Amino acid sequence: MARLSVEARTRLLVGLAVLAGLYLAAYSHDVLRRVYSHSIVSDPFEFTMLPPEIGMVRPDARGFGLKHGDTLTSINGQPITGSLTLSRFLATAKPGDTMTITWRSRSPGAEQKATLTLRNPPRGVTPVPLLITQVLLPNFCMLLGFSVAFLRPLDRRSWILLGLMIAFPGMIQSPVDVGRWSSPFYELGMLFRVGAPMTWGIWMMLLGLEFPERLHGFARLRALAWALGAPLLLLSIARFTYEFVRAHDIQVAHAMWDMMRPAGFISLLLSMAAIGLFFAAMGIQNAVIEKPDARRRAKLLLWGSYVALTPAFLLLLWSLAQGRPPMGAAPFPIVIFTFLMMALFPVVLAYIIVVEQALDIKVVLRLGMQYALAKNALIGASWLVGGLVVVYILRAIESEQSGSLEVATALAGAGAIASLIPLQKRLTQAIDRRFFRDAYDAEHVLTELSEDVRTVVEPRPLLEMVGNRISQAMHVPRLAILLKQPAGYQPAFTIGYPQEMVAERLPEIPDVDKIDPRHPPKPDGWNRLDTHLLLPVLSKNGVLGMISLGEKRSEEPYSSSDIRLLRLVAAQTALSLENTKLTAAVAHEIAQREQFDREMAIARDVQRRLFPSKVPQLRNVDCAGGCRPAQSVGGDYYDFSEIPDNEMMFAVGDVSGKGMPAALLMAALQASVRGQTMNNVTDLALFTRNVNLLLYDMSPKSHFATLFYALYDPVLRTLRYTNAGHNPPLLIRGNGPLDFLKPTGPGVGMTRQAVYKAEEVRLKPGDMVVAYTDGITEAMDRTKDDFGELRLIEAVRAARDKSAGEIIRHVMAAVDEFTKGAPQHDDMTLVILKVQ
């Protein structure tokens, strides 16, 4: 096994998982049929280990004189060849069918014969115990075992866990008769239900020798393990072989019986000795292991085994004393509690194998109690109590001993439990204060610290407060807070380190926002800090520093709760460090404000000069444009000019963003449009594509512009245009109809592969083209209502008899009247062309 590769082990796991899945499907289906189906029949009697000798007899069969020790000779005239004869007959029978049997009494006498009527298995008030022990627990154990094995295929301990999880469910009494299954499910049932549980003692013994580390240096203990394991394995194989033989051939089974009679008792003794060896090995592991983490794992396994298996052991002893099966030997709540505790055993095993660092028992207990007292758990407990109350009432009704007092008492108890839910926070804090003082104090101190750091604005006092509080709360003797520098991290505050040790700057750590706090990378120089937990101090602007914590005095690993609280402190520390920088920056900003204002005034004047200073004077054309930036400078653009061939160019653009960046990109757009116009590029699709390429090359990513560009021929009264993602300009006809000059391509500067199409419309006297930017239609009043396209159309139509310039002023006034003094959020630009 140790020489198998990962691929070979994975293939073996896949094969085992498929077999286990088929078995679980058949087994769960059989259990559910017994709970919910009315077509299955119960066994009127059972065979002893030596069929056809009869063992336990049900009351119905006992009424015909059948008793323990009698020998069954035939079923419906068919001779008995093995225990499968009865099982296979019952597999096809239905309630109400009859079964004629013949048998010889144990005392000398003639052969007897009787006809039995088959019935459904008896059902209790609730199927909960059966579903938990026979469906949930086997599926949970198998899933857990295979999950860990697939996660750690090279770890021998994960295979021991898998063996335990396969064998563990079979240790619980089952009502399922795998002999009723057809092939190949019968063979799978024999392997998993009959064979696997016989090896449980072996797996437990291996568990003690291999967990949490292989036990070295105890030769006698290993020799004893071999002395127990080898015969136990041989006996298990022999017992499994006999079980298979007795199912098929009673003649061979009788021949083997003398040898197999003591095998069960010897196997039980060896299994108990193997389990005792497990506890002895775990005691030795706890005494000799030196590594703190391994010692914690061994302690968890030992105490987890005690807690999980002791109730089942006591229930087994009680059932043996009562001479009854374990399921019926104790009250219902005790049985449920026992099997729930048994489910804890595989969980403990999986935890100590999978987790990187095991927590101390005290920490595990605290986390478990906190979880149990959490809001959802209390609500779940209330529902569980309510369900138990319902079961109690149903049982009382069934036994005809119910009364109003019992029902009222049950309902009052459920109500009292449910009323505890609002008290869960106070109850959690009280338990923490009483039993977990250190953990409570740490949480309390760190929570207070996350609030206190907000009030400190000086870097040195801030770092001293954070470092000292963390060291005291977490009981960490060594701590370092490092601040980010251009070429690495400089220790700014330390506890427990020699001064010369932390004086040097430490190198960069890549991708600090993605590191595992418990296992950070350690470039050269970081090793001297002996870091057990590393937390980055992050702000929205990047990494400000690091908090390095050494090992706790208790040697316990840092829990998820510790990391959560420390991250909160680191986040608040980052905020305070940012505030100190902001305080210094504000003073610098005030000093620079006057110079900035002067520069913005110059920029505003430069941008104003980029807009056309005069309007082209063409026959029968009235045009005008206007722009009102939201800030000192803006990103809206408009232009018009007269070009060769007696045409007029006009354009309207809107650059993404606002302020100075948008203004700079607007200047680039203006230069691109003017350059293409001066080059007399009359193919508008090519014109726009060239502007797109120029703007794409000179603008940063995620910055682009929308552009409406048009050429108007006043002789032919044709308007050729391209619309690169801009708001569709309005074409208001002189006789009233309204059209939109819709986009013919995407915005410019977005992608180099953009394709554009030119369109053409013919204008008539009285027609008017209104190009605008979204700052007009999206202007909002104080109720966040938009000015909108409809109000724009109404304003233009109301002033259509006026000049183009007067129309612009009328529209701007309409927008101001609508917004009623609300802040302007975007640049507003309007260009109007009227055909006279």
CSV table of N, CA and C in Angstrom, one decimal, residues 112-203:
chain,number,residue,atom,x,y,z
A,112,GLN,N,-43.8,-31.9,12.9
A,112,GLN,CA,-45.0,-31.1,13.0
A,112,GLN,C,-45.0,-30.1,11.8
A,113,LYS,N,-46.3,-29.7,11.6
A,113,LYS,CA,-46.5,-28.8,10.4
A,113,LYS,C,-47.5,-27.7,10.8
A,114,ALA,N,-47.3,-26.5,10.2
A,114,ALA,CA,-48.2,-25.4,10.5
A,114,ALA,C,-48.1,-24.4,9.3
A,115,THR,N,-49.2,-23.7,9.2
A,115,THR,CA,-49.3,-22.6,8.1
A,115,THR,C,-49.4,-21.3,8.8
A,116,LEU,N,-48.4,-20.4,8.6
A,116,LEU,CA,-48.3,-19.1,9.2
A,116,LEU,C,-48.8,-18.0,8.3
A,117,THR,N,-49.4,-17.0,8.8
A,117,THR,CA,-49.8,-15.8,8.0
A,117,THR,C,-48.7,-14.7,8.2
A,118,LEU,N,-48.1,-14.3,7.2
A,118,LEU,CA,-47.1,-13.3,7.3
A,118,LEU,C,-47.6,-11.9,7.5
A,119,ARG,N,-46.9,-11.1,8.3
A,119,ARG,CA,-47.4,-9.8,8.7
A,119,ARG,C,-46.3,-8.7,8.5
A,120,ASN,N,-46.7,-7.5,8.5
A,120,ASN,CA,-45.8,-6.3,8.5
A,120,ASN,C,-44.9,-6.3,9.7
A,121,PRO,N,-43.7,-5.8,9.6
A,121,PRO,CA,-42.9,-5.6,10.8
A,121,PRO,C,-43.6,-4.7,11.8
A,122,PRO,N,-43.5,-4.9,13.1
A,122,PRO,CA,-44.1,-3.9,14.0
A,122,PRO,C,-43.4,-2.6,14.0
A,123,ARG,N,-44.2,-1.5,14.1
A,123,ARG,CA,-43.7,-0.2,14.0
A,123,ARG,C,-44.0,0.6,15.3
A,124,GLY,N,-43.0,1.3,15.8
A,124,GLY,CA,-43.2,2.2,17.0
A,124,GLY,C,-43.9,3.4,16.6
A,125,VAL,N,-44.0,4.3,17.6
A,125,VAL,CA,-44.7,5.6,17.4
A,125,VAL,C,-43.8,6.5,16.5
A,126,THR,N,-42.5,6.4,16.6
A,126,THR,CA,-41.7,7.3,15.8
A,126,THR,C,-40.5,6.5,15.2
A,127,PRO,N,-40.2,6.8,13.9
A,127,PRO,CA,-39.1,6.0,13.3
A,127,PRO,C,-37.7,6.7,13.5
A,128,VAL,N,-37.7,7.8,14.3
A,128,VAL,CA,-36.5,8.6,14.5
A,128,VAL,C,-35.3,7.8,14.8
A,129,PRO,N,-35.3,6.9,15.9
A,129,PRO,CA,-34.1,6.1,16.2
A,129,PRO,C,-33.6,5.3,15.1
A,130,LEU,N,-34.5,4.6,14.3
A,130,LEU,CA,-34.2,3.8,13.2
A,130,LEU,C,-33.5,4.6,12.1
A,131,LEU,N,-34.1,5.7,11.8
A,131,LEU,CA,-33.6,6.6,10.7
A,131,LEU,C,-32.2,7.1,11.1
A,132,ILE,N,-32.0,7.5,12.4
A,132,ILE,CA,-30.7,8.0,12.8
A,132,ILE,C,-29.6,7.0,12.7
A,133,THR,N,-29.9,5.8,13.3
A,133,THR,CA,-28.9,4.8,13.5
A,133,THR,C,-28.7,4.0,12.2
A,134,GLN,N,-29.7,3.8,11.4
A,134,GLN,CA,-29.6,2.9,10.2
A,134,GLN,C,-29.5,3.6,8.9
A,135,VAL,N,-29.8,4.9,8.8
A,135,VAL,CA,-29.7,5.7,7.6
A,135,VAL,C,-28.7,6.8,7.7
A,136,LEU,N,-28.9,7.7,8.7
A,136,LEU,CA,-28.1,8.9,8.8
A,136,LEU,C,-26.6,8.5,9.2
A,137,LEU,N,-26.5,7.7,10.2
A,137,LEU,CA,-25.2,7.4,10.8
A,137,LEU,C,-24.3,6.6,9.7
A,138,PRO,N,-24.8,5.5,9.1
A,138,PRO,CA,-24.0,4.8,8.1
A,138,PRO,C,-23.6,5.8,6.9
A,139,ASN,N,-24.5,6.5,6.4
A,139,ASN,CA,-24.2,7.4,5.3
A,139,ASN,C,-23.2,8.5,5.7
A,140,PHE,N,-23.4,9.0,7.0
A,140,PHE,CA,-22.4,10.0,7.5
A,140,PHE,C,-21.0,9.5,7.6
A,141,CYS,N,-20.9,8.3,8.2
A,141,CYS,CA,-19.6,7.7,8.4
A,141,CYS,C,-18.9,7.4,7.1
A,142,MET,N,-19.6,6.8,6.1
A,142,MET,CA,-19.0,6.5,4.8
A,142,MET,C,-18.6,7.8,4.1
A,143,LEU,N,-19.5,8.8,4.1
A,143,LEU,CA,-19.1,10.1,3.5
A,143,LEU,C,-17.9,10.7,4.1
A,144,LEU,N,-17.9,10.7,5.4
A,144,LEU,CA,-16.7,11.2,6.2
A,144,LEU,C,-15.4,10.5,5.9
A,145,GLY,N,-15.5,9.2,5.9
A,145,GLY,CA,-14.3,8.4,5.7
A,145,GLY,C,-13.7,8.6,4.3
A,146,PHE,N,-14.6,8.5,3.3
A,146,PHE,CA,-14.1,8.7,1.9
A,146,PHE,C,-13.7,10.1,1.6
A,147,SER,N,-14.4,11.1,2.2
A,147,SER,CA,-14.0,12.5,2.0
A,147,SER,C,-12.5,12.7,2.5
A,148,VAL,N,-12.2,12.2,3.7
A,148,VAL,CA,-10.9,12.4,4.2
A,148,VAL,C,-9.9,11.6,3.4
A,149,ALA,N,-10.2,10.4,3.0
A,149,ALA,CA,-9.3,9.6,2.2
A,149,ALA,C,-9.0,10.3,0.8
A,150,PHE,N,-10.0,10.9,0.2
A,150,PHE,CA,-9.8,11.6,-1.1
A,150,PHE,C,-9.0,12.8,-0.8
A,151,LEU,N,-9.2,13.5,0.3
A,151,LEU,CA,-8.4,14.7,0.6
A,151,LEU,C,-7.0,14.4,0.9
A,152,ARG,N,-6.7,13.3,1.6
A,152,ARG,CA,-5.3,12.9,2.0
A,152,ARG,C,-5.0,11.5,1.6
A,153,PRO,N,-4.9,11.2,0.3
A,153,PRO,CA,-4.7,9.8,-0.1
A,153,PRO,C,-3.4,9.3,0.3
A,154,LEU,N,-2.4,10.1,0.5
A,154,LEU,CA,-1.0,9.6,0.9
A,154,LEU,C,-0.9,9.4,2.4
A,155,ASP,N,-1.8,9.8,3.1
A,155,ASP,CA,-1.7,9.8,4.6
A,155,ASP,C,-2.3,8.4,5.1
A,156,ARG,N,-1.4,7.6,5.7
A,156,ARG,CA,-1.9,6.3,6.1
A,156,ARG,C,-3.0,6.4,7.1
A,157,ARG,N,-3.0,7.5,7.9
A,157,ARG,CA,-4.0,7.6,8.9
A,157,ARG,C,-5.4,7.8,8.3
A,158,SER,N,-5.5,8.4,7.1
A,158,SER,CA,-6.8,8.6,6.5
A,158,SER,C,-7.3,7.2,6.0
A,159,TRP,N,-6.5,6.3,5.7
A,159,TRP,CA,-7.0,4.9,5.3
A,159,TRP,C,-7.4,4.2,6.6
A,160,ILE,N,-6.7,4.4,7.7
A,160,ILE,CA,-7.2,3.8,9.0
A,160,ILE,C,-8.6,4.4,9.3
A,161,LEU,N,-8.8,5.7,9.1
A,161,LEU,CA,-10.1,6.3,9.4
A,161,LEU,C,-11.1,5.7,8.4
A,162,LEU,N,-10.8,5.5,7.2
A,162,LEU,CA,-11.7,4.9,6.2
A,162,LEU,C,-12.1,3.5,6.7
A,163,GLY,N,-11.1,2.7,7.1
A,163,GLY,CA,-11.5,1.4,7.6
A,163,GLY,C,-12.4,1.4,8.8
A,164,LEU,N,-12.1,2.3,9.7
A,164,LEU,CA,-13.0,2.5,10.9
A,164,LEU,C,-14.4,2.9,10.5
A,165,MET,N,-14.5,3.8,9.5
A,165,MET,CA,-15.8,4.3,9.1
A,165,MET,C,-16.6,3.3,8.3
A,166,ILE,N,-15.9,2.4,7.6
A,166,ILE,CA,-16.7,1.3,7.0
A,166,ILE,C,-17.1,0.3,8.0
A,167,ALA,N,-16.3,0.0,9.0
A,167,ALA,CA,-16.7,-1.0,10.0
A,167,ALA,C,-17.6,-0.5,11.0
A,168,PHE,N,-17.6,0.8,11.4
A,168,PHE,CA,-18.3,1.4,12.5
A,168,PHE,C,-19.8,1.2,12.4
A,169,PRO,N,-20.5,1.5,11.3
A,169,PRO,CA,-22.0,1.3,11.3
A,169,PRO,C,-22.4,-0.1,11.6
A,170,GLY,N,-21.6,-1.1,11.1
A,170,GLY,CA,-22.0,-2.5,11.3
A,170,GLY,C,-22.0,-2.9,12.8
A,171,MET,N,-21.4,-2.1,13.7
A,171,MET,CA,-21.4,-2.5,15.1
A,171,MET,C,-22.8,-2.2,15.7
A,172,ILE,N,-23.7,-1.6,15.0
A,172,ILE,CA,-25.0,-1.2,15.6
A,172,ILE,C,-26.0,-2.3,15.1
A,173,GLN,N,-26.8,-2.7,16.0
A,173,GLN,CA,-27.8,-3.7,15.7
A,173,GLN,C,-28.7,-3.2,14.6
A,174,SER,N,-29.0,-4.2,13.6
A,174,SER,CA,-29.8,-3.8,12.4
A,174,SER,C,-30.9,-4.7,12.2
A,175,PRO,N,-32.1,-4.2,11.7
A,175,PRO,CA,-33.2,-5.0,11.4
A,175,PRO,C,-33.1,-5.6,10.0
A,176,VAL,N,-32.1,-5.2,9.2
A,176,VAL,CA,-32.0,-5.5,7.8
A,176,VAL,C,-31.5,-6.9,7.6
A,177,ASP,N,-32.1,-7.7,6.8
A,177,ASP,CA,-31.6,-9.0,6.4
A,177,ASP,C,-31.1,-9.0,5.0
A,178,VAL,N,-29.7,-8.9,4.9
A,178,VAL,CA,-29.1,-8.8,3.5
A,178,VAL,C,-29.4,-10.1,2.7
A,179,GLY,N,-29.8,-11.2,3.3
A,179,GLY,CA,-30.1,-12.4,2.6
A,179,GLY,C,-31.3,-12.2,1.6
A,180,ARG,N,-32.1,-11.2,1.9
A,180,ARG,CA,-33.2,-10.9,1.0
A,180,ARG,C,-32.8,-10.2,-0.3
A,181,TRP,N,-31.6,-9.7,-0.3
A,181,TRP,CA,-31.1,-8.9,-1.5
A,181,TRP,C,-30.7,-9.9,-2.6
A,182,SER,N,-30.9,-9.4,-3.8
A,182,SER,CA,-30.4,-10.2,-5.0
A,182,SER,C,-29.0,-9.9,-5.3
A,183,SER,N,-28.3,-10.7,-6.0
A,183,SER,CA,-26.9,-10.5,-6.4
A,183,SER,C,-26.9,-9.3,-7.4
A,184,PRO,N,-25.8,-8.4,-7.3
A,184,PRO,CA,-24.6,-8.5,-6.5
A,184,PRO,C,-24.8,-7.8,-5.1
A,185,PHE,N,-26.0,-7.3,-4.9
A,185,PHE,CA,-26.2,-6.5,-3.6
A,185,PHE,C,-26.1,-7.4,-2.4
A,186,TYR,N,-26.4,-8.7,-2.6
A,186,TYR,CA,-26.3,-9.6,-1.4
A,186,TYR,C,-24.8,-9.8,-1.0
A,187,GLU,N,-24.0,-10.0,-2.0
A,187,GLU,CA,-22.5,-10.1,-1.7
A,187,GLU,C,-22.0,-8.8,-1.1
A,188,LEU,N,-22.4,-7.6,-1.6
A,188,LEU,CA,-22.0,-6.4,-1.1
A,188,LEU,C,-22.5,-6.2,0.4
A,189,GLY,N,-23.7,-6.7,0.6
A,189,GLY,CA,-24.3,-6.6,2.0
A,189,GLY,C,-23.5,-7.5,2.9
A,190,MET,N,-23.1,-8.7,2.5
A,190,MET,CA,-22.3,-9.6,3.3
A,190,MET,C,-21.0,-9.0,3.6
A,191,LEU,N,-20.3,-8.3,2.6
A,191,LEU,CA,-19.0,-7.7,2.8
A,191,LEU,C,-19.1,-6.5,3.8
A,192,PHE,N,-20.0,-5.6,3.6
A,192,PHE,CA,-20.0,-4.4,4.4
A,192,PHE,C,-20.8,-4.6,5.7
A,193,ARG,N,-21.9,-5.4,5.7
A,193,ARG,CA,-22.7,-5.5,6.9
A,193,ARG,C,-22.2,-6.6,7.9
A,194,VAL,N,-21.6,-7.7,7.3
A,194,VAL,CA,-21.2,-8.8,8.1
A,194,VAL,C,-19.7,-8.8,8.3
A,195,GLY,N,-19.0,-8.7,7.2
A,195,GLY,CA,-17.5,-8.8,7.2
A,195,GLY,C,-16.8,-7.6,7.8
A,196,ALA,N,-17.1,-6.4,7.4
A,196,ALA,CA,-16.4,-5.2,7.8
A,196,ALA,C,-16.4,-5.0,9.3
A,197,PRO,N,-17.6,-5.2,10.0
A,197,PRO,CA,-17.6,-5.0,11.5
A,197,PRO,C,-16.7,-5.9,12.3
A,198,MET,N,-16.4,-7.1,11.7
A,198,MET,CA,-15.5,-8.0,12.4
A,198,MET,C,-14.1,-7.4,12.6
A,199,THR,N,-13.7,-6.4,11.7
A,199,THR,CA,-12.4,-5.9,11.7
A,199,THR,C,-12.3,-4.6,12.6
A,200,TRP,N,-13.3,-4.2,13.3
A,200,TRP,CA,-13.3,-3.0,13.9
A,200,TRP,C,-12.3,-2.9,15.0
A,201,GLY,N,-12.1,-4.0,15.8
A,201,GLY,CA,-11.0,-4.0,16.8
A,201,GLY,C,-9.6,-3.8,16.2
A,202,ILE,N,-9.4,-4.3,15.0
A,202,ILE,CA,-8.1,-4.2,14.4
A,202,ILE,C,-7.9,-2.7,14.0
A,203,TRP,N,-8.9,-2.1,13.5
A,203,TRP,CA,-8.7,-0.7,13.1
A,203,TRP,C,-8.5,0.2,14.3
